[in-house]
Tab-separated table of C-alpha atoms in Angstrom:
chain	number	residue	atom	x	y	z
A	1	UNK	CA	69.463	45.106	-188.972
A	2	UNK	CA	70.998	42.064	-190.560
A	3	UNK	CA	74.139	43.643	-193.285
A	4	UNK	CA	74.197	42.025	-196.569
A	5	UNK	CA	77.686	41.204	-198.065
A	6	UNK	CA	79.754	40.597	-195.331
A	7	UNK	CA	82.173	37.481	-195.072
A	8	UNK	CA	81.378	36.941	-191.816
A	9	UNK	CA	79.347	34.032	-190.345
A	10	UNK	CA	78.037	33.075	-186.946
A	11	UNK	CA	79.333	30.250	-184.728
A	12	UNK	CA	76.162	28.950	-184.332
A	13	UNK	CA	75.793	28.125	-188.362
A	14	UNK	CA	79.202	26.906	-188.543
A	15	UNK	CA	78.466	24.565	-186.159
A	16	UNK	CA	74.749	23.386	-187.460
A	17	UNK	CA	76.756	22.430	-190.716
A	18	UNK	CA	79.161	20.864	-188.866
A	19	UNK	CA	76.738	18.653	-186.537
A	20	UNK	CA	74.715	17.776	-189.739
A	21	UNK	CA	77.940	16.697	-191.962
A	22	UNK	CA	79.200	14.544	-188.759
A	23	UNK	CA	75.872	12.498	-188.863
A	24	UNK	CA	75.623	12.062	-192.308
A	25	UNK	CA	79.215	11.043	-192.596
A	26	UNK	CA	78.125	8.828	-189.751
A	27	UNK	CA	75.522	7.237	-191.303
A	28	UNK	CA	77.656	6.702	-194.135
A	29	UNK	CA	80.125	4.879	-192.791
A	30	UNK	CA	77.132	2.854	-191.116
A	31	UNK	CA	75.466	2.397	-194.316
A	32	UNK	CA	79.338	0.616	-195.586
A	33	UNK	CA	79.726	-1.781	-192.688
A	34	UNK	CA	75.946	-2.847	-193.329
A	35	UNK	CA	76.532	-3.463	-197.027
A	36	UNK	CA	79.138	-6.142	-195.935
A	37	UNK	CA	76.178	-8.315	-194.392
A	38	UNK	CA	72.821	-7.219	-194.790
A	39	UNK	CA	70.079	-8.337	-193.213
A	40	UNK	CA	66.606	-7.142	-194.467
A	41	UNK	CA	63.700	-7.063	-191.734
A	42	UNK	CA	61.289	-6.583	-195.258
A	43	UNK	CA	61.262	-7.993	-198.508
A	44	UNK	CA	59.320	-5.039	-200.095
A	45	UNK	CA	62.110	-3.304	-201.413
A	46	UNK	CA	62.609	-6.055	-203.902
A	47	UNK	CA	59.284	-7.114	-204.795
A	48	UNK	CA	57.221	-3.927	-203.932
A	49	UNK	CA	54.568	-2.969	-201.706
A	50	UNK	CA	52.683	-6.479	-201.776
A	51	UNK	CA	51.730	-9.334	-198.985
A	52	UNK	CA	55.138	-10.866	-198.493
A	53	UNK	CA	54.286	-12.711	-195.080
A	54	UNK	CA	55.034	-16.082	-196.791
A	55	UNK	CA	58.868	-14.753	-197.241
A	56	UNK	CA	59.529	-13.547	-193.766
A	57	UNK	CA	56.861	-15.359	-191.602
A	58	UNK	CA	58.666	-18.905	-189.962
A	59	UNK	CA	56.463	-21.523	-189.509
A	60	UNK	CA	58.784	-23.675	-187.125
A	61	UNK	CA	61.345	-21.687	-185.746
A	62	UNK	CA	62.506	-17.616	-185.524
A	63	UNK	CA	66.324	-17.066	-186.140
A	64	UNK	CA	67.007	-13.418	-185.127
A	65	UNK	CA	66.037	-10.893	-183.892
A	66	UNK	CA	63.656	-9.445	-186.574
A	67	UNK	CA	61.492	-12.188	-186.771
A	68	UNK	CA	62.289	-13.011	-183.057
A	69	UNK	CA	60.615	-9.697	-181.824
A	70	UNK	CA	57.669	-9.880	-184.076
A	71	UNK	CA	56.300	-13.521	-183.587
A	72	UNK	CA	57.267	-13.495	-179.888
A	73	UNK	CA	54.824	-15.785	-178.175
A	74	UNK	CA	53.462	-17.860	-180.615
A	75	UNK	CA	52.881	-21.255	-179.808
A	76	UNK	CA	54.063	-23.081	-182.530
A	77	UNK	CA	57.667	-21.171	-183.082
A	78	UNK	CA	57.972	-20.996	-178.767
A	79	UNK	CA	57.989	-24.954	-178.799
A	80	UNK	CA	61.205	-24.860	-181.176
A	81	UNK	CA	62.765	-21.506	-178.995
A	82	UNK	CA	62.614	-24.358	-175.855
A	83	UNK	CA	64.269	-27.014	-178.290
A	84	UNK	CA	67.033	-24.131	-178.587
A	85	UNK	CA	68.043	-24.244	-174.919
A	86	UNK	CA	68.211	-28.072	-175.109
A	87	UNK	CA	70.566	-27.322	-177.860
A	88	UNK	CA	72.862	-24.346	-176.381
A	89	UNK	CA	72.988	-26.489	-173.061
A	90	UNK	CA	74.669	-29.880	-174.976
A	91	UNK	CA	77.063	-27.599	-176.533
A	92	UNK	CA	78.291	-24.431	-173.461
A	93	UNK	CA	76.793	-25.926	-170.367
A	94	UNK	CA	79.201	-28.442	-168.427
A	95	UNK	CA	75.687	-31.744	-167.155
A	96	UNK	CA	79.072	-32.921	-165.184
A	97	UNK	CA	80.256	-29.982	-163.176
A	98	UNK	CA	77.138	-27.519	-163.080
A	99	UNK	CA	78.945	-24.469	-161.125
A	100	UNK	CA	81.512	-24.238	-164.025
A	101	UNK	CA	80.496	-21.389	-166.165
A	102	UNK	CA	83.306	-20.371	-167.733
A	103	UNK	CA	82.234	-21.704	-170.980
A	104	UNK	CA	79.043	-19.983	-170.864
A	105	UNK	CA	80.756	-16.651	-169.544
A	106	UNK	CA	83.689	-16.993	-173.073
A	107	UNK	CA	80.304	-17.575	-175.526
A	108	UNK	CA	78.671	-14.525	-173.953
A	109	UNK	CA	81.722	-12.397	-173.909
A	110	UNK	CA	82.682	-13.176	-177.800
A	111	UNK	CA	79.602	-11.972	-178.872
A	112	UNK	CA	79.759	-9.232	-176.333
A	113	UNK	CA	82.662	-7.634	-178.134
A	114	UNK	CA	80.968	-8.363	-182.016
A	115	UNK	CA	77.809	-6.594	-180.568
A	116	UNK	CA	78.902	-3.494	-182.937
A	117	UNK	CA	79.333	-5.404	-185.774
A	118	UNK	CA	76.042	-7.437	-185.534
A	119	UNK	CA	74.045	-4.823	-185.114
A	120	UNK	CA	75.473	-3.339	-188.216
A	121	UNK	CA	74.783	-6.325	-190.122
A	122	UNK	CA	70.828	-5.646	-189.914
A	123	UNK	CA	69.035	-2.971	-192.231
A	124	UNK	CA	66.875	-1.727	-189.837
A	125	UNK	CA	67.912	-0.150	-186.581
A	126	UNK	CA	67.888	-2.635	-183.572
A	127	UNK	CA	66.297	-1.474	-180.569
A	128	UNK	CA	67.065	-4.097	-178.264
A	129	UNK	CA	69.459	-3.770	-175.374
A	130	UNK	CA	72.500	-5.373	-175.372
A	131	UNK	CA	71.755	-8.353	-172.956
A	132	UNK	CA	68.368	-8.850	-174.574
A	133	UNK	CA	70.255	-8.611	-178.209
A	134	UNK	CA	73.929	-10.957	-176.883
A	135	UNK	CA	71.106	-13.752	-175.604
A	136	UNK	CA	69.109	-14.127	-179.019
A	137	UNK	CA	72.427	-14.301	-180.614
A	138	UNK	CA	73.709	-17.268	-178.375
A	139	UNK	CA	70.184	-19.417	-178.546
A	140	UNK	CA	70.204	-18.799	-182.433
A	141	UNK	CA	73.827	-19.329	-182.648
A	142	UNK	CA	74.343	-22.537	-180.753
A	143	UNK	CA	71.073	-23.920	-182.776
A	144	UNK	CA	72.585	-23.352	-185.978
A	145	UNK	CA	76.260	-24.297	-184.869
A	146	UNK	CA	74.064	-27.670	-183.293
A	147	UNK	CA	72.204	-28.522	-186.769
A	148	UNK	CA	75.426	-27.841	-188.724
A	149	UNK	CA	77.675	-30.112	-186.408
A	150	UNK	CA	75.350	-32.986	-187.069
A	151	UNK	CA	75.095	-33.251	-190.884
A	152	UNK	CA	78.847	-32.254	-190.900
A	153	UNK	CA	79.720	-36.181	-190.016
A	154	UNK	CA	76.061	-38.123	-189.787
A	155	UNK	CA	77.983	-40.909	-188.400
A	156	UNK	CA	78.602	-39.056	-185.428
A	157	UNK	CA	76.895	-40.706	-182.426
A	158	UNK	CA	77.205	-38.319	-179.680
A	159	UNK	CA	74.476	-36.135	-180.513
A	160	UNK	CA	71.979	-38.986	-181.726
A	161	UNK	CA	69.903	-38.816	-178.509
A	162	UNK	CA	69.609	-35.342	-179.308
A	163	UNK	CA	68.834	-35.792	-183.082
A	164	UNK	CA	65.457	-36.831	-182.660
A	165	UNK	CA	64.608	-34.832	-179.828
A	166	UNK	CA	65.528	-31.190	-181.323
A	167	UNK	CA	63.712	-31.954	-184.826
A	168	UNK	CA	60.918	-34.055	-184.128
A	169	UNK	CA	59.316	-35.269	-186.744
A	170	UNK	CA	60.415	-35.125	-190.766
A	171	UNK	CA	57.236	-33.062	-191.737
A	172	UNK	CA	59.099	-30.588	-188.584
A	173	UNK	CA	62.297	-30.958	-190.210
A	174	UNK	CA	61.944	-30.352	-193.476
A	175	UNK	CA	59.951	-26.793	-192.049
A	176	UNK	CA	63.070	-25.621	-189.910
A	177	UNK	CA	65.038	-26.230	-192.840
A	178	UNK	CA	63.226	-24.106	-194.763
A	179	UNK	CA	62.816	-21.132	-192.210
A	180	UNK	CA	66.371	-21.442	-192.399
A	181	UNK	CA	66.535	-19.917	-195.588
A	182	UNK	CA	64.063	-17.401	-194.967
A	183	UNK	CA	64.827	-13.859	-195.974
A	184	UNK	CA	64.628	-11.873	-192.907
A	185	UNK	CA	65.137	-14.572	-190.640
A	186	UNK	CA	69.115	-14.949	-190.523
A	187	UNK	CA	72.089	-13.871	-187.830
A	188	UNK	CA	75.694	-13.385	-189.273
A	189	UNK	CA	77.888	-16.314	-189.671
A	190	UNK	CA	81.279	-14.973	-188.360
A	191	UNK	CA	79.138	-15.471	-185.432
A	192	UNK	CA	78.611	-18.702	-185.815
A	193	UNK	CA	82.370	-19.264	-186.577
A	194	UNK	CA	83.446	-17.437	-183.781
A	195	UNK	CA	81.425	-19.631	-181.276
A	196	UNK	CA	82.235	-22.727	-182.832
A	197	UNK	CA	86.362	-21.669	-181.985
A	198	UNK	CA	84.994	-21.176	-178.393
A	199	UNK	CA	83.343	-24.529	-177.882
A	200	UNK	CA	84.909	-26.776	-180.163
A	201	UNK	CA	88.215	-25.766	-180.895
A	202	UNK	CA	89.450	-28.135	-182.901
A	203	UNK	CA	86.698	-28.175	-185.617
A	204	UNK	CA	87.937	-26.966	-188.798
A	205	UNK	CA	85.398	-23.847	-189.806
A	206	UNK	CA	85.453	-25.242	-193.578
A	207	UNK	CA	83.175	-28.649	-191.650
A	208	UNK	CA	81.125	-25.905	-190.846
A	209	UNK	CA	80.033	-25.537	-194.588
A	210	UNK	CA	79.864	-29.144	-195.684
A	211	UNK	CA	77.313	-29.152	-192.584
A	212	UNK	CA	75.078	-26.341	-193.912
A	213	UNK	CA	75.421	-27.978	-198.120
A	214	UNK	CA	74.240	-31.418	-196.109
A	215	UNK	CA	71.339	-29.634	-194.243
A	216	UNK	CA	70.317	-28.253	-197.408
A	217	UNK	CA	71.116	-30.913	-199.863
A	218	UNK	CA	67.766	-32.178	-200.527
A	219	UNK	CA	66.067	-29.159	-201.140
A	220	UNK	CA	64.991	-29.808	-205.077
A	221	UNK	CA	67.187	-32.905	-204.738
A	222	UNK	CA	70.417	-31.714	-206.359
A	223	UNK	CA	73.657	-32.663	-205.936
A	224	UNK	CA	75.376	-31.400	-202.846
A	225	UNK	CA	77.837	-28.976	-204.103
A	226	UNK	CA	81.796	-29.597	-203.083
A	227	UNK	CA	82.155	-27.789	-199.705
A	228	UNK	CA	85.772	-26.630	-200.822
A	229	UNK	CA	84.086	-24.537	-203.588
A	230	UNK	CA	82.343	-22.446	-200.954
A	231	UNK	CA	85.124	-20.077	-198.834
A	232	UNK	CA	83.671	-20.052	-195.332
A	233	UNK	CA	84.939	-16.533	-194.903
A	234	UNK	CA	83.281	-15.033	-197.780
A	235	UNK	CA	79.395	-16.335	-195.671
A	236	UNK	CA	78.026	-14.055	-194.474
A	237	UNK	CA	74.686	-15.699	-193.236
A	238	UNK	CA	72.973	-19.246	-194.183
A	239	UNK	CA	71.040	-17.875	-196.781
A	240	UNK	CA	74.158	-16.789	-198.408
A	241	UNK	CA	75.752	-19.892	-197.788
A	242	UNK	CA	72.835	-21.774	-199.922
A	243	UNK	CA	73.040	-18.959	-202.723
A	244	UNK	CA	76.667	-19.297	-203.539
A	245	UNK	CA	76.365	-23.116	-203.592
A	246	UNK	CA	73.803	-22.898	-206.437
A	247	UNK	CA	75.374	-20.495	-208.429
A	248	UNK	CA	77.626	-21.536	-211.142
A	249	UNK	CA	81.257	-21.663	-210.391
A	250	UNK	CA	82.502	-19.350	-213.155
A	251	UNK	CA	79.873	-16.451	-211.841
A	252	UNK	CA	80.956	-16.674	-207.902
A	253	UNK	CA	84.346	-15.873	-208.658
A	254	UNK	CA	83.298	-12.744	-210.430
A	255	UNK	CA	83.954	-9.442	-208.785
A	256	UNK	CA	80.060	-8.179	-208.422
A	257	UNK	CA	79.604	-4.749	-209.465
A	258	UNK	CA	78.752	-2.353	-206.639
A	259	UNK	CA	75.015	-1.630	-207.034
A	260	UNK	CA	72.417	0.625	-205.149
A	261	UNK	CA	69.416	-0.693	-203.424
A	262	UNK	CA	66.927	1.252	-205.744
A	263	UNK	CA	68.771	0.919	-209.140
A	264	UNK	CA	66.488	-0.547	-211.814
A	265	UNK	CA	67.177	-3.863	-212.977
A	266	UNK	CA	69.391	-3.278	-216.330
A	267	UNK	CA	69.844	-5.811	-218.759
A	268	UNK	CA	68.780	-6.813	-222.510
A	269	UNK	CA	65.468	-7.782	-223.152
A	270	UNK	CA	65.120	-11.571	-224.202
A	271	UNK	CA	61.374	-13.075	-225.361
A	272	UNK	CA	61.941	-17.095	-225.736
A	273	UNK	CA	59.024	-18.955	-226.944
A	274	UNK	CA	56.724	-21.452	-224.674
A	275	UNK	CA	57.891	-25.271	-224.291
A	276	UNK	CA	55.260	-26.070	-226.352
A	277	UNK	CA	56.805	-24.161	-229.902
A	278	UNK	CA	60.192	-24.785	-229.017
A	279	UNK	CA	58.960	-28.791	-229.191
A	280	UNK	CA	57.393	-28.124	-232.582
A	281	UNK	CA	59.871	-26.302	-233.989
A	282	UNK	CA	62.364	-29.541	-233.366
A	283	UNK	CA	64.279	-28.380	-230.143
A	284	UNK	CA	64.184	-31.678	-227.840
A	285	UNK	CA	64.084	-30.414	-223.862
A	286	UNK	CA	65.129	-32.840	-221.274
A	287	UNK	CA	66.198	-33.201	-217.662
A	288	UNK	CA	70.125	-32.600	-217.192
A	289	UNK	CA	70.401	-34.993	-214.324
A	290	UNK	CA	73.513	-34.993	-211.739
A	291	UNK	CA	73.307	-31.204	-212.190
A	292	UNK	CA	75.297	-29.255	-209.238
A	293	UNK	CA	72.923	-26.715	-209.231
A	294	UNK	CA	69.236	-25.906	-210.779
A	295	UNK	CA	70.614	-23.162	-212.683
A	296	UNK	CA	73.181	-25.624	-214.148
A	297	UNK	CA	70.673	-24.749	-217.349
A	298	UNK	CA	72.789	-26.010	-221.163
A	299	UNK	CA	71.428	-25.649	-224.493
A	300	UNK	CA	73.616	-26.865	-227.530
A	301	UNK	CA	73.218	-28.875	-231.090
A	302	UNK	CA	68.976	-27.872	-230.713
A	303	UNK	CA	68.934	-29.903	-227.551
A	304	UNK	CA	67.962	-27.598	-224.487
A	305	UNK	CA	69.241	-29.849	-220.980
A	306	UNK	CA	67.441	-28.346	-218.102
A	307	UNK	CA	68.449	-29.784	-214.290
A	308	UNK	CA	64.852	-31.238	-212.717
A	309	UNK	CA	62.680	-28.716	-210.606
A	310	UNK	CA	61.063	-30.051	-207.416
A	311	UNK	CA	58.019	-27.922	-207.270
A	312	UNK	CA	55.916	-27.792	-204.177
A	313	UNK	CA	54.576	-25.219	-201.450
A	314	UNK	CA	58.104	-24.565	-200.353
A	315	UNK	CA	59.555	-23.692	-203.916
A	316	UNK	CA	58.517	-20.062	-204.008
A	317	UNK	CA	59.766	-19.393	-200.222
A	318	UNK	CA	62.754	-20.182	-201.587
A	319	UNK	CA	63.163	-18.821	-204.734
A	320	UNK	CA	61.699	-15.690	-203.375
A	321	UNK	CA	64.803	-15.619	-200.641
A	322	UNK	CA	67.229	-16.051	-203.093
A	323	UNK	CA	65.697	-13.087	-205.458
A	324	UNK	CA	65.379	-10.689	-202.538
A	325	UNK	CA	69.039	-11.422	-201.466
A	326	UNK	CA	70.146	-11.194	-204.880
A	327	UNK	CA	68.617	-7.868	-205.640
A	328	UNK	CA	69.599	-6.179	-202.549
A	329	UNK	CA	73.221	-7.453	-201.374
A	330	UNK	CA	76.058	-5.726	-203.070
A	331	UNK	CA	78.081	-8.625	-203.345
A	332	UNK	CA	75.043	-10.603	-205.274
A	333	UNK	CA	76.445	-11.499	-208.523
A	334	UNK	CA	73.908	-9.788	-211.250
A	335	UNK	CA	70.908	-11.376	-211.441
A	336	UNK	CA	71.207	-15.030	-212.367
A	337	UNK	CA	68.126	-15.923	-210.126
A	338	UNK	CA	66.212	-13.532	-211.547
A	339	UNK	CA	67.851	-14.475	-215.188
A	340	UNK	CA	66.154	-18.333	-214.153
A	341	UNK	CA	63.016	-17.326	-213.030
A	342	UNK	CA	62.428	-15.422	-216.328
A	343	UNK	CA	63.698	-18.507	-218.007
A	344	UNK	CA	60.943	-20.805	-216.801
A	345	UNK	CA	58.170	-17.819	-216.574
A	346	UNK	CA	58.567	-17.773	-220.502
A	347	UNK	CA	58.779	-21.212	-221.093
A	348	UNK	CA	55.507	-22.325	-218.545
A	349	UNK	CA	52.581	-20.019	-220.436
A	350	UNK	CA	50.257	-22.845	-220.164
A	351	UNK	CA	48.972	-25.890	-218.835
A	352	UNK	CA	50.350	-27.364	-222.426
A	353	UNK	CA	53.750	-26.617	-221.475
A	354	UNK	CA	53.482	-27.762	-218.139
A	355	UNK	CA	52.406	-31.198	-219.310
A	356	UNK	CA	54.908	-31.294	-221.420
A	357	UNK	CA	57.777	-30.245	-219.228
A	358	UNK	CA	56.313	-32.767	-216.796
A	359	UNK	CA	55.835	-35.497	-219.130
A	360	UNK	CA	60.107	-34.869	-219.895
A	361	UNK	CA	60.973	-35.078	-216.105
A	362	UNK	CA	61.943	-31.279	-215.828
A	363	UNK	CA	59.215	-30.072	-213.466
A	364	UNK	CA	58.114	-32.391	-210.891
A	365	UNK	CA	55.351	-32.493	-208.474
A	366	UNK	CA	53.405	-29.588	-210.175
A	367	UNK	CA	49.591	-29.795	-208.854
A	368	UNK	CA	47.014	-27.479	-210.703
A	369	UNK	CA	47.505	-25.128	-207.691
A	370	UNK	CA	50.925	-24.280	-208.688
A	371	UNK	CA	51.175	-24.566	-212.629
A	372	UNK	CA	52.523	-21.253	-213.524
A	373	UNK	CA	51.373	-18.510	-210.846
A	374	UNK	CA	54.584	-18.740	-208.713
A	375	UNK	CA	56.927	-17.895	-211.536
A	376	UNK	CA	54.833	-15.188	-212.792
A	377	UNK	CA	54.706	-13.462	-209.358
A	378	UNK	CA	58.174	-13.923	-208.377
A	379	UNK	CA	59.240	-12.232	-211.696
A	380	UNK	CA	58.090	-9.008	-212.214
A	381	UNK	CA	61.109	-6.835	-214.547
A	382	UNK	CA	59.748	-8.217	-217.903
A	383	UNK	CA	62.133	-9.805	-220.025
A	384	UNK	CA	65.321	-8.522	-219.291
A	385	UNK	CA	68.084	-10.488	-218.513
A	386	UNK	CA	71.789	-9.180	-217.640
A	387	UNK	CA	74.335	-9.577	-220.010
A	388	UNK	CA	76.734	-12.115	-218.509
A	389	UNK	CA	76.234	-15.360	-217.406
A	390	UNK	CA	76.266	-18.378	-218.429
A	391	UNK	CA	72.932	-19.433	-217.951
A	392	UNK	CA	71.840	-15.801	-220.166
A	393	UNK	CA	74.123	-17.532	-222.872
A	394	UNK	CA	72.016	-20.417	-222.864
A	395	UNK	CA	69.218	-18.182	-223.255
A	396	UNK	CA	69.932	-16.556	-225.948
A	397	UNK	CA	71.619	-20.018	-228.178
A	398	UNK	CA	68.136	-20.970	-227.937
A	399	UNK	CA	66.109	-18.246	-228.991
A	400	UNK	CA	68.654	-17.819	-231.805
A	401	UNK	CA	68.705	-21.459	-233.070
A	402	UNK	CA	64.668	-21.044	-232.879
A	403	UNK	CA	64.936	-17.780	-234.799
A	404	UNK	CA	67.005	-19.479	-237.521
A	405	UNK	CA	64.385	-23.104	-237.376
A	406	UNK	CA	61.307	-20.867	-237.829
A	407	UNK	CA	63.092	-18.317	-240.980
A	408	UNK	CA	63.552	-21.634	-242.774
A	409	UNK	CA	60.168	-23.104	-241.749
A	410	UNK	CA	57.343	-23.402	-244.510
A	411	UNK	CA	55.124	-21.835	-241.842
A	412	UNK	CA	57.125	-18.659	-241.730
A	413	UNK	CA	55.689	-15.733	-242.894
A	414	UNK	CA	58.747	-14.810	-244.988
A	415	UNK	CA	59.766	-18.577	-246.049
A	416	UNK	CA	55.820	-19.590	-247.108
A	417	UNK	CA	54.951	-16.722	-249.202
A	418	UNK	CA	58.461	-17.528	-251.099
A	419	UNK	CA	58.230	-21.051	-251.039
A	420	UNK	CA	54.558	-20.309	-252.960
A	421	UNK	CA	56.174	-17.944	-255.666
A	422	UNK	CA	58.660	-20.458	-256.379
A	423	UNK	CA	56.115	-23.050	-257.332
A	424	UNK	CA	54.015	-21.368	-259.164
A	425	UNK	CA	57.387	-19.990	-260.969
A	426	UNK	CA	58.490	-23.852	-261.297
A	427	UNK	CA	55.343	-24.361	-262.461
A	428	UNK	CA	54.783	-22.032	-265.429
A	429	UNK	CA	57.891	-22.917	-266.672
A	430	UNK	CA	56.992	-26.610	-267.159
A	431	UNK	CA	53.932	-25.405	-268.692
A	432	UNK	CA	56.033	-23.424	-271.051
A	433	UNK	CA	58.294	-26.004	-271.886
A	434	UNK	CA	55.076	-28.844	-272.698
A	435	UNK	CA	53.756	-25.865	-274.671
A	436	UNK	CA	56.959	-25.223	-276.667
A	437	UNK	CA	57.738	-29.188	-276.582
């Protein structure tokens, strides 16, 4: 019979407490090394339980193992996996001395001893073994390292019979560029660095970075940001890379607040009229041209200066990366994707104001097909906005300087009415006066 009250406890529940605290301190300290690079198989936990295929699903080419093991054999992205050898041989594998593998041996071997530390960089547990996981890697790797080495210095001409030949065609290109940026499809880039010490040496990492802004400078068509303002040691994959070279300046150098994965969005709540009654109500909208960035978004003296939006099938793929990234990553400053998205959700309630935001150059290349849908999906926390940024600044100068237009507006409710007593006032004291001449 079991006695009650005694201080006494058995081994074997000293040490069931003990096993279960070592694995959850475990997967703790698992949990931090992931937060410093992580990479989501699923999109879900930032837009919900919806069809997200179009976010995670290449169409040209798989980069990692996520999207790697789950489109394995089919045709179109196997075509590009073939293009990857061409590209690993040109860079580790010596066309002039073919038994020298020492190149191929140091490539293998530096990822070899990161294997830890990439596997902790993806969400979901990797059940790959280590040859299967070290040889995805190197392919990936040495395709990205390949792509960023030749917009680093387009002039260079030892890779031009390659160019062509890895790519294909533009349509190809501009598909691989995009898949690029895909959510779940992206490897760590202190991989990328590391290689690119092992094969070429003498190639400053920071290159590295002005290759990747040059890859993805014509995405929307803005200005390729200054490669110096992007750190190449604070990347932590290509996705990343494009993020903080679209973000404003003043908001990357902000420390981030440490956030958890299934925090609600916080913020203040922010309703800004349609294009259409900010026109009437005298605020002039126009393109702000030569912007660094489309969130480069500046409203001041009632004129609100918008940077031009390329609109087309690929928009919402990546808008849709950068808001999953941005919701989920720790290091995401708060929001200011999610801040623009709101922004143009509001301000696109109709075909009206999508005429007119055509007609002023600030959307281009909206069909029918598009008009308003992809802003509406993407955005899905109401109005709310977080509290600092710039671009929540601009925001808020506009919906106050309409506030203060429509109180003094004969079409207010408030102003109107008054407006009416005041005339009738004015005009019973003329009568009195004619009556009293």
């Amino acid at each position: 019979m079991e006695e009650y009250g005694s201080s006494v406890v058995s081994n074997a529940l000293v040490a069931r407490v003990q096993g279960v605290l070592a694995a959850c301190t475990a997967k703790n300290s698992s949990s931090l090394r992931q937060q410093q690079c992580m990479i989501f198989e699923s999109a879900t936990v930032a837009f919900g339980e919806c069809d997200l295929r179009w976010l995670t699903e290449p169409r040209a080419v798989c980069i990692g193992p996520y999207t790697r093991q789950r489109y394995h054999g089919v045709a179109r992205l196997d075509t590009m996996q073939n293009h990857k050898w061409l590209c690993a041989g040109r860079l580790i594998y010596d066309r002039k001395n073919p038994s020298d593998s020492g190149k191929i041996r140091r490539c293998l071997e530096t990822i070899k001893v990161r294997e830890r530390r990439i596997r902790a960089t993806y969400f979901e547990e990797l059940r790959w073994s280590s040859d299967e996981l070290i040889l995805t890697i190197l392919l990936d790797a040495c395709f990205i390292l390949f792509l960023l080495m030749l917009h680093a210095d387009p002039r260079e001409e030892q890779f031009d019979d390659y160019r062509n030949e890895e790519l294909g065609d533009h349509q190809i290109q501009s598909m691989v560029k995009h898949d690029l940026l895909l959510f779940g499809n992206q490897i760590p880039f202190f991989v990328i660095r590391a290689l690119c010490t092992v094969i070429m040496p003498g190639m400053p990492h920071e290159s590295l970075v002005g290759g990747a802004l040059q890859l993805f400078s014509t995405i929307w068509h803005c200005k390729p940001a200054n490669s110096m303002s992007v750190r190449c040691d604070q990347v932590l994959h290509l996705l990343h890379l494009f993020y903080l070279s679209v973000i404003p300046d003043s908001q990357r150098d902000e420390e981030p607040r440490a956030r958890s994965l299934h925090r609600p969005f916080q913020g203040i709540r922010v309703l800004l009229p349609p294009a259409t009654v900010l026109d009437r109500a005298g605020i002039r909208l126009g393109p702000r041209d030569n912007a660094c960035s489309f969130l480069d978004v500046k409203f001041s003296n009632g004129v609100l200066l918008i940077p031009p939006l390329q609109v087309d099938g690929n928009t919402v793929i990546v808008l849709g990366s950068l808001i999953a990234f941005e919701k989920l990553h720790c290091r995401a400053p708060d929001h200011v994707v999610v801040t623009y998205v709101s922004f143009l959700k509001q301000l696109l309630t109709g075909p009206d104001d999508s005429r007119l935001l055509q007609k002023r150059g600030i959307i281009r290349n909206m069909t029918t097909a598009h008009k308003t849908s992809i802003f509406s999906f993407l955005f899905s926390d109401g109005y709310h906005v977080p509290c600092n940024s710039d671009l929540t600044d601009s925001f808020m100068d506009t919906t106050e300087y309409y506030g203060r237009r429509r109180l003094w507006s004969f079409k207010s409710p408030i102003v109107g009415p008054l407006m009416l007593v005041l005339a009738i006032f004015i005009m019973i004291l003329s009568s009195y006066r004619v009556l009293n001449g």
